[in-house]
Coordinates of C-alpha atoms and ligand atoms in Angstrom, one line a residue:
X990 CA -43.8 -79.6 67.5
X991 CA -43.1 -80.7 71.0
X992 CA -45.4 -83.3 72.3
X993 CA -45.6 -84.7 75.8
X994 CA -46.9 -88.1 74.5
X995 CA -44.2 -90.1 72.7
X996 CA -45.0 -91.0 69.1
X997 CA -44.6 -94.8 68.7
X998 CA -41.3 -95.5 66.9
X999 CA -41.7 -96.6 63.3
X1000 CA -39.2 -98.1 60.8
X1001 CA -38.9 -95.3 58.3
X1002 CA -36.9 -97.2 55.7
X1003 CA -35.3 -93.9 54.5
X1004 CA -32.5 -91.6 55.6
X1005 CA -32.9 -87.9 56.1
X1006 CA -31.1 -85.8 53.4
X1007 CA -31.2 -82.4 51.8
X1008 CA -33.9 -83.7 49.4
X1009 CA -35.9 -85.3 52.3
X1010 CA -35.3 -83.6 55.6
X1011 CA -36.8 -85.3 58.7
X1012 CA -39.3 -83.6 61.0
X1013 CA -38.2 -84.2 64.5
X1014 CA -39.2 -83.0 68.0
X1015 CA -36.6 -80.2 67.9
X1016 CA -37.3 -79.1 64.3
X1017 CA -36.1 -80.4 60.9
X1018 CA -33.0 -82.4 60.6
X1019 CA -30.7 -82.9 57.5
X1020 CA -27.9 -85.5 57.3
X1021 CA -24.7 -84.7 55.4
X1022 CA -23.2 -87.9 54.0
X1023 CA -19.6 -87.1 54.8
X1024 CA -18.9 -90.7 55.6
X1025 CA -15.6 -90.0 57.5
X1026 CA -14.1 -88.0 54.7
X1027 CA -12.0 -84.9 55.6
X1028 CA -14.2 -81.8 56.0
X1029 CA -12.4 -78.5 55.0
X1030 CA -12.2 -75.4 57.1
X1031 CA -14.8 -73.6 54.8
X1032 CA -17.2 -76.6 55.1
X1033 CA -17.0 -76.7 58.9
X1034 CA -17.7 -73.0 58.9
X1035 CA -20.7 -73.3 56.7
X1036 CA -22.1 -76.1 59.0
X1037 CA -21.4 -74.1 62.2
X1038 CA -22.9 -70.9 60.8
X1039 CA -26.1 -72.7 59.6
X1040 CA -26.5 -74.5 62.9
X1041 CA -26.3 -71.3 64.9
X1042 CA -28.3 -69.1 62.5
X1043 CA -30.9 -71.5 61.1
X1044 CA -30.9 -74.5 63.4
X1045 CA -30.8 -75.0 67.1
X1046 CA -27.0 -74.7 67.3
X1047 CA -26.4 -78.5 67.6
X1048 CA -24.8 -80.8 65.1
X1049 CA -24.5 -84.6 65.6
X1050 CA -21.7 -86.7 64.4
X1051 CA -23.1 -90.2 63.6
X1052 CA -21.7 -93.7 63.8
X1053 CA -21.0 -93.6 60.1
X1054 CA -19.0 -90.4 60.3
X1055 CA -21.9 -88.3 58.9
X1056 CA -23.1 -84.9 60.2
X1057 CA -26.6 -84.1 61.2
X1058 CA -27.7 -80.5 61.5
X1059 CA -30.6 -80.3 64.0
X1060 CA -33.5 -78.0 64.8
X1061 CA -33.9 -76.3 61.5
X1062 CA -37.0 -74.1 60.9
X1063 CA -39.1 -75.1 57.9
X1064 CA -38.7 -71.7 56.4
X1065 CA -34.9 -72.2 56.3
X1066 CA -34.9 -75.6 54.6
X1067 CA -34.5 -74.4 51.0
X1068 CA -31.7 -72.0 51.7
X1069 CA -30.0 -74.5 54.0
X1070 CA -30.0 -77.1 51.2
X1071 CA -28.6 -74.6 48.8
X1072 CA -25.8 -73.6 51.1
X1073 CA -24.8 -77.1 52.1
X1074 CA -24.9 -78.3 48.4
X1075 CA -22.9 -75.3 47.4
X1076 CA -20.3 -76.2 50.0
X1077 CA -20.0 -79.7 48.5
X1078 CA -21.3 -81.4 51.7
X1079 CA -24.3 -83.1 50.0
X1080 CA -26.1 -83.4 46.7
X1081 CA -29.7 -82.2 46.3
X1082 CA -30.2 -85.2 44.0
X1083 CA -29.6 -88.4 45.9
X1084 CA -29.6 -90.5 42.7
X1085 CA -26.5 -88.6 41.5
X1086 CA -24.7 -88.9 44.8
X1087 CA -22.7 -92.1 45.2
X1088 CA -21.0 -90.8 48.3
X1089 CA -24.3 -91.0 50.2
X1090 CA -23.9 -94.8 50.4
X1091 CA -20.1 -95.1 50.8
X1092 CA -18.3 -94.7 54.1
X1093 CA -14.5 -94.5 54.1
X1094 CA -11.9 -95.4 56.7
X1095 CA -11.0 -91.9 58.1
X1096 CA -7.3 -92.8 57.7
X1097 CA -7.7 -94.1 54.2
X1098 CA -4.9 -91.9 52.9
X1099 CA -2.4 -93.0 55.6
X1100 CA -3.2 -96.0 57.8
X1101 CA -1.6 -99.2 56.8
X1102 CA 0.5 -99.3 53.6
X1103 CA 0.4 -95.6 52.7
X1104 CA 1.9 -96.4 49.3
X1105 CA -1.5 -98.0 48.5
X1106 CA -3.5 -94.9 49.4
X1107 CA -4.1 -93.8 45.8
X1108 CA -5.4 -97.3 45.0
X1109 CA -7.8 -97.1 48.0
X1110 CA -9.0 -93.7 46.8
X1111 CA -9.6 -95.1 43.4
X1112 CA -11.6 -97.9 44.9
X1113 CA -13.8 -95.3 46.7
X1114 CA -14.3 -93.3 43.5
X1115 CA -15.3 -96.4 41.5
X1116 CA -17.6 -97.7 44.2
X1117 CA -19.4 -94.3 44.4
X1118 CA -19.8 -94.5 40.6
X1119 CA -21.2 -98.0 40.8
X1120 CA -23.8 -96.8 43.3
X1121 CA -24.8 -94.1 40.9
X1122 CA -24.8 -96.3 37.8
X1123 CA -26.4 -99.4 39.2
X1124 CA -28.0 -98.3 42.5
X1125 CA -31.5 -97.3 41.2
X1126 CA -33.6 -99.6 43.4
X1127 CA -31.2 -100.0 46.3
X1128 CA -32.9 -99.6 49.7
X1129 CA -32.2 -96.2 51.3
X1130 CA -30.5 -98.0 54.2
X1131 CA -28.0 -99.8 51.9
X1132 CA -24.4 -98.8 52.6
X1133 CA -20.9 -99.8 51.7
X1134 CA -17.5 -99.2 53.3
X1135 CA -13.9 -99.0 52.1
X1136 CA -11.5 -99.9 54.9
X1137 CA -7.8 -99.2 54.6
X1138 CA -6.8 -101.9 57.1
X1139 CA -5.3 -99.3 59.4
X1140 CA -5.7 -98.7 63.1
X1141 CA -9.0 -96.8 63.0
X1142 CA -11.4 -99.2 61.2
X1143 CA -15.0 -98.5 60.2
X1144 CA -17.1 -101.4 61.6
X1145 CA -18.0 -103.5 58.6
X1146 CA -20.3 -106.1 60.0
X1147 CA -23.5 -104.2 59.3
X1148 CA -22.4 -102.9 55.9
X1149 CA -24.0 -104.4 52.8
X1150 CA -20.6 -104.5 51.1
X1151 CA -17.2 -103.8 52.6
X1152 CA -13.9 -103.6 50.6
X1153 CA -11.0 -104.1 52.9
X1154 CA -7.3 -103.5 52.0
X1155 CA -5.2 -106.1 53.8
X1156 CA -1.9 -104.8 52.5
X1157 CA -1.1 -107.6 50.0
X1158 CA -4.7 -108.4 49.0
X1159 CA -8.1 -107.0 48.8
X1160 CA -11.2 -108.6 50.4
X1161 CA -14.9 -108.1 49.7
X1162 CA -17.3 -108.8 52.6
X1163 CA -21.0 -109.0 52.0
X1164 CA -23.3 -108.7 55.0
X1165 CA -20.4 -109.7 57.2
X1166 CA -19.0 -112.7 55.3
X1167 CA -16.0 -112.8 53.0
X1168 CA -17.1 -113.4 49.4
X1169 CA -14.1 -112.5 47.3
X1170 CA -10.4 -111.9 47.6
X1171 CA -7.8 -110.8 45.1
X1172 CA -4.6 -108.9 44.7
X1173 CA -6.0 -106.5 42.2
X1174 CA -8.5 -104.0 43.6
X1175 CA -10.2 -103.5 40.2
X1176 CA -10.8 -107.3 40.0
X1177 CA -12.8 -107.4 43.2
X1178 CA -14.9 -104.5 42.1
X1179 CA -16.6 -107.0 39.7
X1180 CA -17.9 -108.8 42.8
X1181 CA -19.0 -105.6 44.3
X1182 CA -20.9 -104.6 41.2
X1183 CA -22.7 -108.0 41.1
X1184 CA -23.9 -107.5 44.7
X1185 CA -25.1 -104.0 44.0
X1186 CA -27.0 -105.2 40.9
X1187 CA -28.6 -108.1 42.8
X1188 CA -29.7 -105.8 45.7
X1189 CA -31.0 -103.1 43.3
X1190 CA -33.0 -105.7 41.3
X1191 CA -34.5 -107.2 44.4
X1192 CA -34.8 -103.9 46.3
X1193 CA -33.3 -105.5 49.4
X1194 CA -30.3 -105.3 51.7
X1195 CA -27.4 -107.7 51.0
X1196 CA -28.2 -109.8 54.1
X1197 CA -31.6 -110.6 52.5
X1198 CA -30.1 -112.0 49.3
X1199 CA -30.4 -115.8 49.1
X1200 CA -27.1 -117.6 49.3
X1201 CA -25.0 -114.5 48.9
X1202 CA -22.2 -115.7 51.2
X1203 CA -22.5 -119.5 50.7
X1204 CA -19.1 -121.2 50.6
X1205 CA -17.2 -118.6 52.4
X1206 CA -16.3 -118.3 56.1
X1207 CA -17.4 -115.6 58.4
X1208 CA -15.1 -112.6 58.6
X1209 CA -12.6 -112.2 61.4
X1210 CA -13.8 -110.3 64.3
X1211 CA -13.8 -106.5 64.1
X1212 CA -10.5 -104.9 65.2
X1213 CA -11.1 -102.9 68.3
X1214 CA -7.9 -100.9 68.4
X1215 CA -9.6 -97.6 68.2
X1216 CA -11.6 -98.3 71.4
X1217 CA -8.4 -98.1 73.4
X1218 CA -6.7 -95.3 71.5
X1219 CA -6.9 -91.8 73.0
X1220 CA -4.3 -89.1 72.8
X1221 CA -1.7 -88.4 70.1
X1222 CA -0.2 -91.2 68.2
X1223 CA 2.1 -91.6 65.1
X1224 CA 0.5 -93.3 62.1
X1225 CA 3.2 -93.7 59.5
X1226 CA 4.9 -90.3 59.4
X1227 CA 1.8 -88.4 60.6
X1228 CA 0.5 -87.4 64.0
X1229 CA -3.1 -88.3 64.7
X1230 CA -5.4 -87.8 67.6
X1231 CA -9.1 -88.3 68.3
X1232 CA -11.5 -86.0 70.0
X1233 CA -15.3 -86.2 70.6
X1234 CA -18.1 -84.0 71.6
X1235 CA -20.1 -85.3 74.6
X1236 CA -22.5 -87.9 73.4
X1237 CA -21.7 -87.1 69.8
X1238 CA -23.4 -83.7 69.8
X1239 CA -21.3 -80.7 68.9
X1240 CA -22.2 -77.1 69.5
X1241 CA -21.8 -74.5 66.7
X1242 CA -18.9 -72.9 68.8
X1243 CA -17.0 -76.1 68.8
X1244 CA -17.5 -76.5 65.0
X1245 CA -16.2 -72.9 64.5
X1246 CA -13.1 -74.1 66.5
X1247 CA -12.7 -77.0 64.1
X1248 CA -13.0 -74.6 61.1
X1249 CA -10.1 -72.6 62.6
X1250 CA -8.1 -75.7 63.2
X1251 CA -8.6 -77.0 59.7
X1252 CA -7.3 -73.6 58.3
X1253 CA -3.8 -74.7 59.5
X1254 CA -1.8 -77.9 59.0
X1255 CA -4.4 -80.2 60.5
X1256 CA -7.1 -82.2 58.6
X1257 CA -10.3 -82.8 60.5
X1258 CA -12.3 -86.0 59.7
X1259 CA -15.5 -87.2 61.4
X1260 CA -15.0 -90.8 62.6
X1261 CA -17.3 -93.8 63.6
X1262 CA -16.8 -93.1 67.3
X1263 CA -19.0 -90.0 66.9
X1264 CA -16.1 -87.7 67.1
X1265 CA -13.3 -86.5 64.8
X1266 CA -9.8 -87.6 64.0
X1267 CA -7.3 -84.8 63.8
X1268 CA -4.5 -85.5 61.3
X1269 CA -1.4 -83.3 61.2
X1270 CA -0.6 -82.6 57.5
X1271 CA 2.2 -84.3 55.6
X1272 CA 4.3 -81.2 55.4
X1273 CA 4.7 -81.3 59.2
X1274 CA 7.2 -83.8 60.7
X1275 CA 5.3 -86.1 63.1
X1276 CA 6.9 -84.4 66.2
X1277 CA 5.9 -80.9 65.0
X1278 CA 2.5 -82.3 64.1
X1279 CA 2.1 -83.8 67.6
X1280 CA 2.8 -80.4 69.2
X1281 CA 0.2 -78.8 66.9
X1282 CA -2.3 -81.5 67.9
X1283 CA -1.6 -81.1 71.6
X1284 CA -2.6 -77.4 71.4
X1285 CA -5.7 -78.4 69.5
X1286 CA -6.8 -81.0 72.0
X1287 CA -6.4 -78.4 74.8
X1288 CA -8.7 -76.1 72.9
X1289 CA -11.3 -78.8 72.4
X1290 CA -11.1 -79.8 76.1
X1291 CA -11.8 -76.1 76.9
X1292 CA -15.1 -76.3 74.9
X1293 CA -16.1 -79.5 76.8
X1294 CA -14.9 -82.2 74.3
X1295 CA -13.7 -85.6 75.4
X1296 CA -9.9 -85.9 74.6
X1297 CA -8.5 -87.9 77.5
X1298 CA -8.5 -91.6 78.2
X1299 CA -9.3 -90.7 81.8
X1300 CA -12.5 -89.0 80.9
X1301 CA -15.4 -91.4 81.9
X1302 CA -17.6 -89.8 79.2
X1303 CA -15.7 -91.8 76.6
X1304 CA -17.5 -95.0 77.8
X1305 CA -21.1 -93.7 77.3
X1306 CA -23.2 -93.1 74.2
X1307 CA -26.9 -92.3 73.7
X1308 CA -29.4 -91.6 71.0
X1309 CA -30.8 -88.0 71.0
X1310 CA -33.7 -89.1 73.3
X1311 CA -36.3 -86.6 74.4
X1312 CA -34.2 -83.6 73.4
X1313 CA -34.9 -84.3 69.8
X1314 CA -36.9 -87.4 69.1
X1315 CA -40.7 -87.6 69.3
X1316 CA -40.6 -91.3 70.1
X1317 CA -38.3 -90.9 73.1
X1318 CA -39.6 -92.1 76.5
X1319 CA -36.7 -90.6 78.5
X1320 CA -34.1 -87.9 78.5
X1321 CA -31.2 -90.2 77.4
X1322 CA -28.6 -87.5 77.8
X1323 CA -29.5 -86.7 81.4
X1324 CA -29.5 -90.5 82.0
X1325 CA -26.0 -90.8 80.5
X1326 CA -24.7 -88.0 82.7
X1327 CA -26.2 -89.7 85.7
X1328 CA -24.7 -93.1 84.9
X1329 CA -21.1 -92.0 84.2
X1330 CA -19.9 -93.4 87.5
X1331 CA -21.4 -96.8 86.7
X1332 CA -19.5 -97.5 83.5
X1333 CA -16.2 -98.5 85.2
X1334 CA -14.4 -99.0 81.9
X1335 CA -17.3 -100.8 80.2
X1336 CA -19.2 -99.2 77.3
X1337 CA -22.8 -98.3 77.9
X1338 CA -25.3 -97.2 75.3
X1339 CA -28.7 -95.6 76.2
X1340 CA -31.6 -95.9 73.9
X1341 CA -34.7 -93.7 74.4
X1342 CA -37.1 -96.4 73.1
X1343 CA -37.1 -100.0 71.9
X1344 CA -36.2 -98.9 68.3
X1345 CA -32.6 -98.6 69.5
X1346 CA -31.4 -96.4 66.7
X1347 CA -27.6 -96.4 66.2
X1348 CA -27.0 -98.8 69.1
X1349 CA -23.4 -100.0 68.7
X1350 CA -23.0 -103.8 68.6
X1351 CA -21.6 -105.7 71.5
X1352 CA -22.0 -103.1 74.3
X1353 CA -24.1 -103.1 77.4
X1354 CA -27.3 -101.2 76.7
X1355 CA -30.0 -99.4 78.7
X1356 CA -33.2 -99.4 76.8
X1357 CA -36.3 -97.3 77.7
X1358 CA -39.5 -99.1 77.3
X1359 CA -43.1 -98.3 78.4
X1360 CA -42.5 -100.7 81.3
X1361 CA -39.3 -98.9 82.5
X1362 CA -35.6 -99.2 81.8
X1363 CA -34.3 -102.5 80.7
X1364 CA -30.6 -103.5 80.7
X1365 CA -29.5 -105.5 77.6
X1366 CA -26.2 -107.3 78.1
X1367 CA -24.8 -108.0 74.6
X1368 CA -22.0 -110.5 74.3
Ligands
LIG45 S1 -33.9 -95.1 69.8 FE1 -33.8 -92.9 70.4 S2 -33.6 -91.8 68.4 FE2 -34.4 -93.9 67.9 S3 -36.6 -93.6 67.8 FE3 -36.1 -94.3 69.9 S4 -35.8 -92.4 71.1 FE4 -35.8 -91.9 69.0

């Protein structure tokens, strides 16, 4: 499968799934649409065991809080799909899987206004159902987000639809512009359903619908609080801490560690920074939860994860590059390691070719092209 000549990048227009795995340079890849939801101990263990026994031992955490198992051999694909579907991590029938298109705030159940958590969960449930009921015809890249208005937001500007809880009101954003606002979450879901219908009928992304956001102002800029937050912090009455594998790629060993952590009073949730959020459970007082999380962060640091604000690796991200992508022109991960000293507190993303998959908005970017490396300074 390895080729020394990069394959020109193409816009696929679909996302890898259990039903449609993607052939990549390091083997087959399946994406699990976790969408920042909590992953249980048993589920982490299934993913870790599959990665080490049927894949190449590496699992990526994506910018939408999904998991990607890499390096699967073709003979393992059927059994892998069976095990992952059995663990509740994905559905073998994408048409019946509303979760595939809906990403949640990882702190949906706590975050701002914890008393509204059940309403937020209900919005997620109904939105998933709308995708199943109305979504036949939606482009594969179409996605929606439910944000709880807390301190760890999911970026909404590239989402087709975002439902945001502002504490006293709910807002619907379509392709980055506010299109509806109401005090009743179920009232705004009518606006969401209308957008899903129009996108499904036209087979297009929301940004390509004519006049969808006319008459409404652009949304406020994305909160960036999570960029600055490292270490343990109280959110409501819970202790919360982030941790991330280097460049968003976790080893099976680290995932087994997460499985052990999630056996105890800690919930482990993938998050949009390509890491996880550790949330001490509600039975623990925040101080006891913080002590629990401090021990967990030490264990993650021991397996090479980024857990400290002083770690320069927190400023660098990269696509998989030549380790896994047939279109890559460079080893992006080696470049990222070599450029750590250059970041000086500014975010840098490295793309292995001009397709720039998963490049975060608004960061300095190093893009490999056939003519060499180009620096893109984004505002
Ligand atoms: S940006 Fe990276 S992952 Fe995307 S096609 Fe290019 S090399 Fe592959």
